[in-house]
Tab-separated table of C-alpha atoms and ligand atoms in Angstrom:
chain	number	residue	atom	x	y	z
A	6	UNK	CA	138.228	-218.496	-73.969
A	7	UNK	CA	141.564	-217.817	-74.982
A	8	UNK	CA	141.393	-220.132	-78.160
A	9	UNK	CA	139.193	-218.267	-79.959
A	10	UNK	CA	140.035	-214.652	-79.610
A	11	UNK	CA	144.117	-214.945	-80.099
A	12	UNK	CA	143.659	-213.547	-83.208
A	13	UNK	CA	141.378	-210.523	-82.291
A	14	UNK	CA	143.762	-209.932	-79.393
A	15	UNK	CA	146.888	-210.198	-81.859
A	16	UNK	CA	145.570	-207.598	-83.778
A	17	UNK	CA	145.011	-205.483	-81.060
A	18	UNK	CA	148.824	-205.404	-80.257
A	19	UNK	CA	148.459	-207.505	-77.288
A	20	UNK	CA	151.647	-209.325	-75.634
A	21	UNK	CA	149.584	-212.628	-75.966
A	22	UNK	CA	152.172	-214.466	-73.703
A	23	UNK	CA	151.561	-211.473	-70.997
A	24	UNK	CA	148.375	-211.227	-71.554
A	25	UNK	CA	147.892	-215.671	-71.122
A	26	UNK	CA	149.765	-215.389	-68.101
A	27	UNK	CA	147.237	-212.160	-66.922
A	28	UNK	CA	144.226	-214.056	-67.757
A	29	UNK	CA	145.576	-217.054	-65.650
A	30	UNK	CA	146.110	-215.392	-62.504
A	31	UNK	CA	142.809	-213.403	-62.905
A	32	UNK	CA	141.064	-216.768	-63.234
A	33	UNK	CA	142.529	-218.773	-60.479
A	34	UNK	CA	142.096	-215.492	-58.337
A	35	UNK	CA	138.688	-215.488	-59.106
A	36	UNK	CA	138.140	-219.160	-58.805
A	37	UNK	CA	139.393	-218.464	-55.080
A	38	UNK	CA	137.463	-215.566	-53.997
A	39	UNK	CA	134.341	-215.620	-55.792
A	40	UNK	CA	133.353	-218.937	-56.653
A	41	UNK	CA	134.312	-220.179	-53.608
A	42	UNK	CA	131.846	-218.037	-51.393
A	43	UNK	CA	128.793	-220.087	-50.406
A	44	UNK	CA	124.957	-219.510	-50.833
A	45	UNK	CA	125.640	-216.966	-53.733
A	46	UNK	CA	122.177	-215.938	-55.391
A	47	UNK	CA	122.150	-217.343	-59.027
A	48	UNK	CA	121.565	-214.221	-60.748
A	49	UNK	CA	125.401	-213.714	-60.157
A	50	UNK	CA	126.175	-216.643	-62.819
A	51	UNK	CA	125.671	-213.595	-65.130
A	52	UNK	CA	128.187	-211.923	-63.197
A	53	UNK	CA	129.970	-214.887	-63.742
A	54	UNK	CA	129.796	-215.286	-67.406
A	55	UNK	CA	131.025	-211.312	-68.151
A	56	UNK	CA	134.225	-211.529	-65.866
A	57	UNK	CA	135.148	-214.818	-67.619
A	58	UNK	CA	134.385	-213.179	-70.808
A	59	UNK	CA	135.907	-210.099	-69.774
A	60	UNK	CA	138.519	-210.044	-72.451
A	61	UNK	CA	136.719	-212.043	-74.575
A	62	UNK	CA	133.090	-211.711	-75.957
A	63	UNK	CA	133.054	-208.039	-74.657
A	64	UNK	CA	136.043	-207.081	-76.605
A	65	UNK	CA	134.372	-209.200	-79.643
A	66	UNK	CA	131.139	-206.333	-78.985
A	67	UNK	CA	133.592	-203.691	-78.938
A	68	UNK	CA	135.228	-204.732	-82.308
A	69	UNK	CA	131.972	-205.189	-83.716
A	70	UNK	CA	130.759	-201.879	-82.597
A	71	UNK	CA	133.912	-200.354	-83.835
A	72	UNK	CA	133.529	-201.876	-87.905
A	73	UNK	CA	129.810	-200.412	-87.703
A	74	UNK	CA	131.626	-196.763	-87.140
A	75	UNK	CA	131.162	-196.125	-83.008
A	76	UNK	CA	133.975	-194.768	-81.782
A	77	UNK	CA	135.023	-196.418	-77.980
A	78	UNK	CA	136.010	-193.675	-75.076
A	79	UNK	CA	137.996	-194.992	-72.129
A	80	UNK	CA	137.944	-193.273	-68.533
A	81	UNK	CA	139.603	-193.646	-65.160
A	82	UNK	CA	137.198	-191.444	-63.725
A	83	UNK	CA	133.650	-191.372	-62.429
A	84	UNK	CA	133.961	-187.307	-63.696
A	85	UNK	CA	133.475	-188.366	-67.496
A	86	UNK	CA	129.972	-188.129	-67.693
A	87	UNK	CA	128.845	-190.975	-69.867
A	88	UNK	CA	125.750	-189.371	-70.790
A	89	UNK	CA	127.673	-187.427	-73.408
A	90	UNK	CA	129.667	-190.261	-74.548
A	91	UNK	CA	126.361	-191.904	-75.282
A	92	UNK	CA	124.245	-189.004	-76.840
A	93	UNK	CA	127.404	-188.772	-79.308
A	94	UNK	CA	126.727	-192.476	-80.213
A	95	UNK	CA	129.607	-193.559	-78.888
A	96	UNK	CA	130.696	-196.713	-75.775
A	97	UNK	CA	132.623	-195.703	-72.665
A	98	UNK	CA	134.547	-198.247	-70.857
A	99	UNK	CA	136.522	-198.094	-68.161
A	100	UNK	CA	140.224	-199.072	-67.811
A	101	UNK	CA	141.301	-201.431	-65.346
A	102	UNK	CA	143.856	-200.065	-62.876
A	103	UNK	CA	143.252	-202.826	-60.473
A	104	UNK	CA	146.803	-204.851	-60.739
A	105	UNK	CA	150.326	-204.497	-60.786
A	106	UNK	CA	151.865	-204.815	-63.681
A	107	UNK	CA	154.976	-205.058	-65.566
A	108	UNK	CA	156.171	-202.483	-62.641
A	109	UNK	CA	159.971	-202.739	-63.809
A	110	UNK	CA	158.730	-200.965	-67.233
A	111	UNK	CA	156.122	-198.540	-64.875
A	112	UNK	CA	159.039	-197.536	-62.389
A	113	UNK	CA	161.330	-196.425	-65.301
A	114	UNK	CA	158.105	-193.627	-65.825
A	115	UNK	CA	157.496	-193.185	-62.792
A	116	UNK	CA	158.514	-192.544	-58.831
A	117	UNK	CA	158.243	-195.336	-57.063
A	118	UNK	CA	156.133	-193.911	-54.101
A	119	UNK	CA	153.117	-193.173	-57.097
A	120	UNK	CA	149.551	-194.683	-55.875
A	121	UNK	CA	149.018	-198.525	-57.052
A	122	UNK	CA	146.162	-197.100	-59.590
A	123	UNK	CA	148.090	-194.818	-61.256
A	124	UNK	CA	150.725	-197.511	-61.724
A	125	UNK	CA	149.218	-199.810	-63.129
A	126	UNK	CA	147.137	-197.657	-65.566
A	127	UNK	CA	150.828	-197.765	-67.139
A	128	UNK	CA	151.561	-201.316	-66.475
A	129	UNK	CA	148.512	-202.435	-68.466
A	130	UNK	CA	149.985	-199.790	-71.162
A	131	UNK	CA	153.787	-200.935	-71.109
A	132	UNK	CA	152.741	-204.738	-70.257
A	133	UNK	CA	150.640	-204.377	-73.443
A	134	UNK	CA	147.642	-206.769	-71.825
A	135	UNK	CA	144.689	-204.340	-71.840
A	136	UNK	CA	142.172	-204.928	-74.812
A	137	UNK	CA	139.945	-202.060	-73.631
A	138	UNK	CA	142.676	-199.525	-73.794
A	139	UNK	CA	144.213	-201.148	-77.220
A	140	UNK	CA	140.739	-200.248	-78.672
A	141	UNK	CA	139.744	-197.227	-77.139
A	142	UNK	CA	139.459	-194.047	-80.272
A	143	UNK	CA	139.588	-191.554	-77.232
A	144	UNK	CA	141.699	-191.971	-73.698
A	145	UNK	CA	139.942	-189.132	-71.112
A	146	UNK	CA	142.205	-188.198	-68.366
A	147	UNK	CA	141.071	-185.351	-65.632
A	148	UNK	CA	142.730	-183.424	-63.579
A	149	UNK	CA	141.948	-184.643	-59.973
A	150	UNK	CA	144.348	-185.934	-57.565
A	151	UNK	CA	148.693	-184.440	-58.654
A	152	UNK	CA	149.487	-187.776	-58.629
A	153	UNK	CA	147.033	-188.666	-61.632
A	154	UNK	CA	147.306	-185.154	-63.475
A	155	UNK	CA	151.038	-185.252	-63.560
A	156	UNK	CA	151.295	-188.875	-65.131
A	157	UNK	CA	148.780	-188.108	-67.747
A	158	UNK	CA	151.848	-185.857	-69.090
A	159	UNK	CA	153.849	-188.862	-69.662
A	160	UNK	CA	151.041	-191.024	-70.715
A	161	UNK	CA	150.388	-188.570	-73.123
A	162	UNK	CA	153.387	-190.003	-74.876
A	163	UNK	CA	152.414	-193.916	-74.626
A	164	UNK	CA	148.698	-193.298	-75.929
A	165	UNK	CA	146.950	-192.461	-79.054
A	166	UNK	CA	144.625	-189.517	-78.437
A	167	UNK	CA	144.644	-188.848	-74.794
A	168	UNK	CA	141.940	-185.955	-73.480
A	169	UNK	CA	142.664	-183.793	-70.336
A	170	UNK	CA	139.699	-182.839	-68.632
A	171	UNK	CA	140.235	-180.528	-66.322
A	172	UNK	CA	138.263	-180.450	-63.066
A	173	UNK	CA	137.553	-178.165	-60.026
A	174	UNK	CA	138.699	-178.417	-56.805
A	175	UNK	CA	136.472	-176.212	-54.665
A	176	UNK	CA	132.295	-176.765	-54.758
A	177	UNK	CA	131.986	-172.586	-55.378
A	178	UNK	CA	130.192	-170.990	-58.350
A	179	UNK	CA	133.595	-170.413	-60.104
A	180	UNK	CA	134.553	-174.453	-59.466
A	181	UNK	CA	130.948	-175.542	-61.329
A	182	UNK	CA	131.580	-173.319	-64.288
A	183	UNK	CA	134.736	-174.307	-64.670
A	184	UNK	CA	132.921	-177.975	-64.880
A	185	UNK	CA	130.263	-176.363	-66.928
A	186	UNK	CA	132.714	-174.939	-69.684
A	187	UNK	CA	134.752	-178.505	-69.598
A	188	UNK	CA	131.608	-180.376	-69.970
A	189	UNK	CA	131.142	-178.182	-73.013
A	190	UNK	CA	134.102	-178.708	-74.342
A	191	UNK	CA	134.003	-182.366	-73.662
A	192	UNK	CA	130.652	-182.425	-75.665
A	193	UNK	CA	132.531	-180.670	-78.515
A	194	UNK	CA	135.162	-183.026	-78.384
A	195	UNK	CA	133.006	-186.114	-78.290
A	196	UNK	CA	130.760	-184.207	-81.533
A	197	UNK	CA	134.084	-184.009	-83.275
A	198	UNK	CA	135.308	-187.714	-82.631
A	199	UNK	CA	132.265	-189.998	-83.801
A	200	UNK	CA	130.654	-186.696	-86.393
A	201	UNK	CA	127.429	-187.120	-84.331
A	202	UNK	CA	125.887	-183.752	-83.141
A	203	UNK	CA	124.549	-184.250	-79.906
A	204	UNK	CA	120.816	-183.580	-80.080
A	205	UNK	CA	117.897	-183.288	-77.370
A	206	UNK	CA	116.785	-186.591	-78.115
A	207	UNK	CA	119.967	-188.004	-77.898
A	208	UNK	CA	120.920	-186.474	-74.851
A	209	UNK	CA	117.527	-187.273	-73.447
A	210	UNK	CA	117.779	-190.908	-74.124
A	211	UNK	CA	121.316	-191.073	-72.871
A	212	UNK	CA	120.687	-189.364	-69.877
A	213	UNK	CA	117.457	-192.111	-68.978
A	214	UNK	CA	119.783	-195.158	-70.040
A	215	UNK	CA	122.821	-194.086	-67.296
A	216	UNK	CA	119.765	-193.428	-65.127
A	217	UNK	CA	118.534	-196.890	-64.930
A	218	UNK	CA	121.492	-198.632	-64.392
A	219	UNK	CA	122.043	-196.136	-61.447
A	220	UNK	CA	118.962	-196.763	-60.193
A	221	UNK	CA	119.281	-200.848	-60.639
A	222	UNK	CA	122.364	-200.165	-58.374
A	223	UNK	CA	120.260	-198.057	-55.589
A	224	UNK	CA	117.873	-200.936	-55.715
A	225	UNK	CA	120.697	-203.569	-54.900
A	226	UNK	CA	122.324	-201.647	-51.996
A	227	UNK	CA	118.757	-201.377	-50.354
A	228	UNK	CA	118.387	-204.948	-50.544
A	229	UNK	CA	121.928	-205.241	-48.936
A	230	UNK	CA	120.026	-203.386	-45.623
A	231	UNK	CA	118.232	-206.839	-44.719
A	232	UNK	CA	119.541	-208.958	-41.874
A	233	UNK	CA	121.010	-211.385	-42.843
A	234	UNK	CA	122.292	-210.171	-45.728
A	235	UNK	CA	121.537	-211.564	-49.212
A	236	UNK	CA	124.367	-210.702	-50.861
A	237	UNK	CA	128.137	-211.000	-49.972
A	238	UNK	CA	129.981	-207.322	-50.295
A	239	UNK	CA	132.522	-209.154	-52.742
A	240	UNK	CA	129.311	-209.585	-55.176
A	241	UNK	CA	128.436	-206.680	-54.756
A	242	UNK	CA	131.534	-204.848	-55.189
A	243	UNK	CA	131.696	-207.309	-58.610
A	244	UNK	CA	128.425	-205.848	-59.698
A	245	UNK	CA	129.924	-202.169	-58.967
A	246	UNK	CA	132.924	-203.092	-61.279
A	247	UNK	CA	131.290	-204.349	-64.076
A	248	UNK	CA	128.852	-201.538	-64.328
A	249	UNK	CA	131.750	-199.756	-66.046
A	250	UNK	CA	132.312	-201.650	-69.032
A	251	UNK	CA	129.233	-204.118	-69.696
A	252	UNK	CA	126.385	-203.194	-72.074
A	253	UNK	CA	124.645	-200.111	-70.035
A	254	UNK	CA	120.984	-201.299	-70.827
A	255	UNK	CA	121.972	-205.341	-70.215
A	256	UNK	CA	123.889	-204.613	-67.231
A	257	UNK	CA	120.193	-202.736	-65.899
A	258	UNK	CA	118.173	-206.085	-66.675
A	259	UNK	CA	120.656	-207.915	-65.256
A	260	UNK	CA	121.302	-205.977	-61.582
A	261	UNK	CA	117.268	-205.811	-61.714
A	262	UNK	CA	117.174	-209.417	-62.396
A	263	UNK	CA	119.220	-210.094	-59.130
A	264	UNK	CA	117.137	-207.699	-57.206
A	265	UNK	CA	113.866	-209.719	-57.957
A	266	UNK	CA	116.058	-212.914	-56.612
A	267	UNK	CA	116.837	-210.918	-53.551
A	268	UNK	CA	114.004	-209.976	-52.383
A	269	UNK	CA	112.705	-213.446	-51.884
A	270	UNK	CA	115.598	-214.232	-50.376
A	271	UNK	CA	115.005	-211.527	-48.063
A	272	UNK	CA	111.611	-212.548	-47.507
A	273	UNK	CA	112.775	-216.591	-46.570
A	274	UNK	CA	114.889	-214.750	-44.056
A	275	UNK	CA	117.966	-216.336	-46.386
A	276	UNK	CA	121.064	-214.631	-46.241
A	277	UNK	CA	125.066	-215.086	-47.583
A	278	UNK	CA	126.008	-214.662	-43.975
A	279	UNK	CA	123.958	-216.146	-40.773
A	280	UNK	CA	122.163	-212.927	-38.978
A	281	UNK	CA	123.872	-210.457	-36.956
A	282	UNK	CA	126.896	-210.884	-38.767
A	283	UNK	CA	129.207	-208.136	-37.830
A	284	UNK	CA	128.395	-205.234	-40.695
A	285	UNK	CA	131.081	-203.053	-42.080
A	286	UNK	CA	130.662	-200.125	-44.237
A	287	UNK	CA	134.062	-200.263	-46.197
A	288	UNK	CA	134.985	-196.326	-47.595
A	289	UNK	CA	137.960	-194.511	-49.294
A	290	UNK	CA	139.656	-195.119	-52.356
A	291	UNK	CA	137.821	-196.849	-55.846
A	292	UNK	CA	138.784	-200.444	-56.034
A	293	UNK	CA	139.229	-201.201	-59.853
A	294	UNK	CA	139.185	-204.842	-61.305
A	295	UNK	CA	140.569	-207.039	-60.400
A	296	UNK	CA	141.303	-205.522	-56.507
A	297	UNK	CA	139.685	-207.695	-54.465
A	298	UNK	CA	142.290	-208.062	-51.501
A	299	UNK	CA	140.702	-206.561	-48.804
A	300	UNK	CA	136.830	-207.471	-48.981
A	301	UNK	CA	138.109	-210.205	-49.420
A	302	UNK	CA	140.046	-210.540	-46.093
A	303	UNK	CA	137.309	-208.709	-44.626
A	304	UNK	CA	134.969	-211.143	-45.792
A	305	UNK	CA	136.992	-213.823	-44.674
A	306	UNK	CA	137.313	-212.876	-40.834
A	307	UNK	CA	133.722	-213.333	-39.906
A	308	UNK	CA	131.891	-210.113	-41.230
A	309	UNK	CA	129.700	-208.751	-44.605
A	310	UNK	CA	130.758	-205.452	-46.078
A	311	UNK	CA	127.079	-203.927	-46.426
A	312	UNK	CA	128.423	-200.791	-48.424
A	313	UNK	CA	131.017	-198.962	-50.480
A	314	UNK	CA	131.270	-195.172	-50.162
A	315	UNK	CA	133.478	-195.475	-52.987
A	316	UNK	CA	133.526	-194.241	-56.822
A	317	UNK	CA	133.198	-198.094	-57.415
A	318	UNK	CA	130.024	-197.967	-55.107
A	319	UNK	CA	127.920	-195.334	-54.032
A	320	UNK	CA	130.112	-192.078	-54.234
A	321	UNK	CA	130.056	-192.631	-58.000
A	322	UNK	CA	126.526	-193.924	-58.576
A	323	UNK	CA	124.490	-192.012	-55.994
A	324	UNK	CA	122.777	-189.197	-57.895
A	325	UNK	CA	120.815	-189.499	-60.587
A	326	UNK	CA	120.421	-186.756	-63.576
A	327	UNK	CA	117.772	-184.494	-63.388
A	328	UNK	CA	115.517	-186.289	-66.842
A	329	UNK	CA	112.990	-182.955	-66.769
A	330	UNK	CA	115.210	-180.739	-69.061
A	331	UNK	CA	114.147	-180.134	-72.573
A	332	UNK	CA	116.883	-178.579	-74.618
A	333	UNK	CA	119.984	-179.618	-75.125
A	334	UNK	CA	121.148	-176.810	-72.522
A	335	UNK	CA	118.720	-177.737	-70.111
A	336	UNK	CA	120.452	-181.183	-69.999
A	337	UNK	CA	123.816	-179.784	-69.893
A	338	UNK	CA	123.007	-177.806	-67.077
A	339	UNK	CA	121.368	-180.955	-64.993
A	340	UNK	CA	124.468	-183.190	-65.839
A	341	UNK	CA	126.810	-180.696	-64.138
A	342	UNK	CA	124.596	-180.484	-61.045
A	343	UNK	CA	124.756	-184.439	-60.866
A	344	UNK	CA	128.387	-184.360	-61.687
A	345	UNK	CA	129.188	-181.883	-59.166
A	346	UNK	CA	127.982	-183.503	-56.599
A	347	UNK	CA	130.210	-186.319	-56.406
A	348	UNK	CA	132.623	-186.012	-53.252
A	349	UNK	CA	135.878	-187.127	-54.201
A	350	UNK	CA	138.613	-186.279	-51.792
A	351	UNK	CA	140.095	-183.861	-54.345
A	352	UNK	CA	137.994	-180.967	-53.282
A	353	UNK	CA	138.369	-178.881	-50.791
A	354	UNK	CA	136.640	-178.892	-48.005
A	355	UNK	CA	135.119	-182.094	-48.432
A	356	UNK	CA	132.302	-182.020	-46.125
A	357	UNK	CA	129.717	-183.655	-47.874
A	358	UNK	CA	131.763	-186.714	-47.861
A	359	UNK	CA	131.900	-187.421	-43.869
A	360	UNK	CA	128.716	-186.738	-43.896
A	361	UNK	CA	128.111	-189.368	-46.343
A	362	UNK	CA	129.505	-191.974	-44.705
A	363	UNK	CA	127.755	-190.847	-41.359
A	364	UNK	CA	124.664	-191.682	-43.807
A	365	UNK	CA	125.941	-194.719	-45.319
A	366	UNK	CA	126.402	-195.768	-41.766
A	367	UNK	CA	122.828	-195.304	-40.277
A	368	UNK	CA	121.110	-196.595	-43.461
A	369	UNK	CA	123.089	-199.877	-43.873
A	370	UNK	CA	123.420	-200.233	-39.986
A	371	UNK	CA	126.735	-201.123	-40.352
A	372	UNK	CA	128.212	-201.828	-37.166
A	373	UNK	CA	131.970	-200.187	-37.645
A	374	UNK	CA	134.035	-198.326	-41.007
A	375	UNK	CA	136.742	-199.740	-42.561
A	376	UNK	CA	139.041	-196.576	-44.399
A	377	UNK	CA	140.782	-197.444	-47.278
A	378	UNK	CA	143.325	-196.056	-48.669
A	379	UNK	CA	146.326	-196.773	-51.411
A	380	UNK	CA	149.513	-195.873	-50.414
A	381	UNK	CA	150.679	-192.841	-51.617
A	382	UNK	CA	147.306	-191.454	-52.124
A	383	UNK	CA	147.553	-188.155	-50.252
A	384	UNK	CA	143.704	-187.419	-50.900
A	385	UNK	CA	142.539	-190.322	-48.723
A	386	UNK	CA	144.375	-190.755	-47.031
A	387	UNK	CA	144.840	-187.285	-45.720
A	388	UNK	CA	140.708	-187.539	-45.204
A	389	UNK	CA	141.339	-190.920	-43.260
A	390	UNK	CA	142.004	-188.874	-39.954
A	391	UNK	CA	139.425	-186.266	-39.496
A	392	UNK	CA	136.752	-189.177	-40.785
A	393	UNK	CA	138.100	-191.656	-38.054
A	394	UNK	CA	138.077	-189.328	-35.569
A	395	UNK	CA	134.470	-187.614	-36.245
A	396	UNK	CA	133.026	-191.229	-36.527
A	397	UNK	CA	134.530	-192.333	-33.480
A	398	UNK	CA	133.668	-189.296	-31.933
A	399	UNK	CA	130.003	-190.928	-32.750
A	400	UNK	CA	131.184	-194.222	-31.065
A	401	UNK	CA	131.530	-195.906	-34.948
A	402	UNK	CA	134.295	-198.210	-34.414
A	403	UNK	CA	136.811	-197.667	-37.344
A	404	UNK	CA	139.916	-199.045	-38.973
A	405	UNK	CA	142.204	-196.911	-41.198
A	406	UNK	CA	143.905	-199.580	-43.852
A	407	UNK	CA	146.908	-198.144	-45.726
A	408	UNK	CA	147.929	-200.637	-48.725
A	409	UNK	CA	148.571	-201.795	-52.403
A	410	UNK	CA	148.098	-204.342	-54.726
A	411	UNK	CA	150.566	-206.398	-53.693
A	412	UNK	CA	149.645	-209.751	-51.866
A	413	UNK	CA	152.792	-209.045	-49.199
A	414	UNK	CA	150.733	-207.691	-46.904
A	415	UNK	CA	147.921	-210.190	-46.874
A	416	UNK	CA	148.814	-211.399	-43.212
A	417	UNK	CA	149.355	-208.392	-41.261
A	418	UNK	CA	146.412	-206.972	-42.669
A	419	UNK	CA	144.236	-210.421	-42.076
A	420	UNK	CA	145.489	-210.171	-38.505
A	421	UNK	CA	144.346	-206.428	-37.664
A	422	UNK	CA	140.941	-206.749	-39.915
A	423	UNK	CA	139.825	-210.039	-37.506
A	424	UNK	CA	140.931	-207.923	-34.040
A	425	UNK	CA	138.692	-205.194	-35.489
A	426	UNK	CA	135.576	-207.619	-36.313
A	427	UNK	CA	136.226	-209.111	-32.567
A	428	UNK	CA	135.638	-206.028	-31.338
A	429	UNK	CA	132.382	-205.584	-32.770
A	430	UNK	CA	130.929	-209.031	-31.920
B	98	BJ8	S1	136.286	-189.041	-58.588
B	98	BJ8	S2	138.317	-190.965	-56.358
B	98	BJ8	S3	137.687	-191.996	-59.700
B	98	BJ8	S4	139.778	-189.155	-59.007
B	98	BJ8	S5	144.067	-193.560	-55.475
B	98	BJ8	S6	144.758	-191.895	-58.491
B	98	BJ8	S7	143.072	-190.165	-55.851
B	98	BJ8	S8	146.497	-190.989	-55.590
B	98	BJ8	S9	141.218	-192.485	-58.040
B	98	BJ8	FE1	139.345	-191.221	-58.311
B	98	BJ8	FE2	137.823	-189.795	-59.958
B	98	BJ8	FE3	138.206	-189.006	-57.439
B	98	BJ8	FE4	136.735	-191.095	-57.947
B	98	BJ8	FE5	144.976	-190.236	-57.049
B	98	BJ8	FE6	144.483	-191.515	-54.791
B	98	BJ8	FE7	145.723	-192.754	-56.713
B	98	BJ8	FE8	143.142	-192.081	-56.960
């Protein structure tokens, strides 16, 4: 790939000897976790294709999008509702925060003991190896976890046009219209980026197109309910990933495409895994590309992952937008019922999120939980206790995992993960 987008990446203001070296260890990593699983359905070859075209032909779309005038938004969020971004004629992507990176540079910005996501939103800034950052018009931060709210001060100096959204914390009346109003003033924002005014039709259509490829995702997890299961979690968790930067309406063709192969692998009784392999629902913190460490070790020891209550997984992709509204306020109002509704561990109380996972649970019958959380996330991992203890309490077997990015830990962790699968043979 890299031979014929140096230039395009040059012009970007990419390191190109960082960003070689990147591109290496991404590919031999995913040589060794992904194409090396067995039985893998062949509608993942499109899978495939975008990761190793992941800096390539997608930032080639980009470019081209950006010379016919639409202006590309970045997120780290599952809060920036893409309808908008859409309706405003306009391509959201989301950044990477998924390795460590130049962390020399990143610990000269910030305290060491800062979550691995957070870091190495600044690594891929200082290392200069992001292309989707390099051509985002518009950076949206939000206000969720200190951590994250704090460091968007000092990214604020690194960054071209970086937008603070500011988000609730408690699910009252006064929390949604303080979404309401910065939903509002998000659409304003977006109007005055790209020049577009947001219209009903726009919004309308926008709102259908995030739609489907929600909906292509709630008809892959129900596939992943079958025993044996016809797709590996890592592939999954791939599909999850890519859903926030691919091509919204070819990502839904492709994710249905898959779906079709599924089910008549379902129906041959073929599976990834033999049957009555040990199923774990894996839940906590979003795993951004390329973190693949611990599905994969999970993966490895002799169980599936059958679902992610994650904002790479289900928390983020659950609920759907109400389509029914007609005017433009209508629509406004829908998106911040959908939006509301997501359960990140920033609120408080969090209720809705156990009881999530006590769904997730029963309708993947997985068989125990693996918690996941970054170190130095106090969110998670602060909800880690109460949710082991209330699903234990309902005799779910579960394993709290404190980590990073780093590969350091790769033994220790390997050695607890296959102790917990023994115990659920
Ligand atoms: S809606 S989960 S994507 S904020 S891991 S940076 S919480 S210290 S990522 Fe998130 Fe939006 Fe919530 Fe989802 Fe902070 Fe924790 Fe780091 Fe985190």
């Amino acid at each position: 790939m890299s031979n014929n987008y140096q230039s395009m990446w040059k012009n970007l203001g990419l390191d190109l000897d960082a960003h070689d070296a990147l591109l290496q260890v991404l590919g031999k990593g995913y040589q060794d976790i992904f194409l090396a699983q067995n039985n893998r359905p062949e509608g993942m070859g499109y899978f495939d294709f975008v990761m190793g075209e992941v800096h390539g032909l997608r930032i080639k779309e980009l470019m081209d999008e950006k010379e016919q005038g639409r202006k590309i938004v970045g997120s780290y969020c599952v809060f920036v509702p893409e309808e908008l971004v859409l309706a405003s004629n306009a391509t959201l992507v989301g950044l990477c925060s998924g390795a460590d990176f130049a962390m020399a540079d990143v610990e000269k910005l910030l305290p060491r003991n800062t979550c691995a996501l957070i870091k190495s939103s600044f690594g891929f800034k200082l290392g200069k190896v992001c292309p989707y950052l390099e051509s985002a018009d518009m950076i949206v931060g939000e206000n969720t976890c200190d951590g994250k709210k704090k460091a968007y001060e000092t990214l604020n100096t690194l960054v071209r046009n970086l937008y603070v959204m500011d988000l609730p914390q408690v699910k009252s009346e006064q929390g949604k219209s303080l979404l309401k109003a910065e939903y509002d003033r998000f659409k304003s924002a977006m109007e005055k980026l790209t020049g577009v005014s947001i219209n009903a039709e726009s919004l309308k259509q926008a709102i259908q197109i995030v739609n489907a490829k929600r909906s292509a995702l709630h008809r892959l997890s129900t596939l992943r309910k079958a025993n044996p299961v016809p797709l590996s979690g890592l592939d999954a968790l791939l599909a999850n990933q890519v859903y926030f930067y691919d091509n919204p309406a070819r990502f839904t063709i492709s994710v249905n495409k898959i779906c079709d192969e599924l089910e008549k692998r379902i129906e041959q009784k073929q599976g990834v895994f033999p049957e009555n392999t040990p199923r774990i629902l894996l839940s906590g913190c979003p795993m951004a590309v390329p973190n693949w460490k611990l599905p994969w070790l999970i993966e490895t020891s002799g169980a599936v992952i059958v679902g992610e209550e994650s904002c790479v997984g289900e928390r983020g992709t659950r609920n759907l937008t109400d389509e029914s509204g007609k005017t433009v306020d209508e629509m406004m109002e829908s998106i911040v019922d959908r939006y509301f509704k997501v359960d990140c561990a920033l609120f408080t109380p969090n209720p809705d999120r156990l009881n999530h996972i006590s769904e997730m649970v029963e309708t993947y019958k997985a068989d125990g939980v693996i918690h996941y959380s970054l170190q130095f996330c106090q969110p998670y991992l602060m909800e880690s206790i109460p949710v082991e203890t209330a699903l234990e309490n309902k005799n779910i077997p579960t394993l709290r995992i404190e980590t990073d990015y780093s590969m350091e830990d790769v033994g220790q962790l390997k050695t607890r993960v296959e102790a917990f699968v023994e115990q659920l043979i």
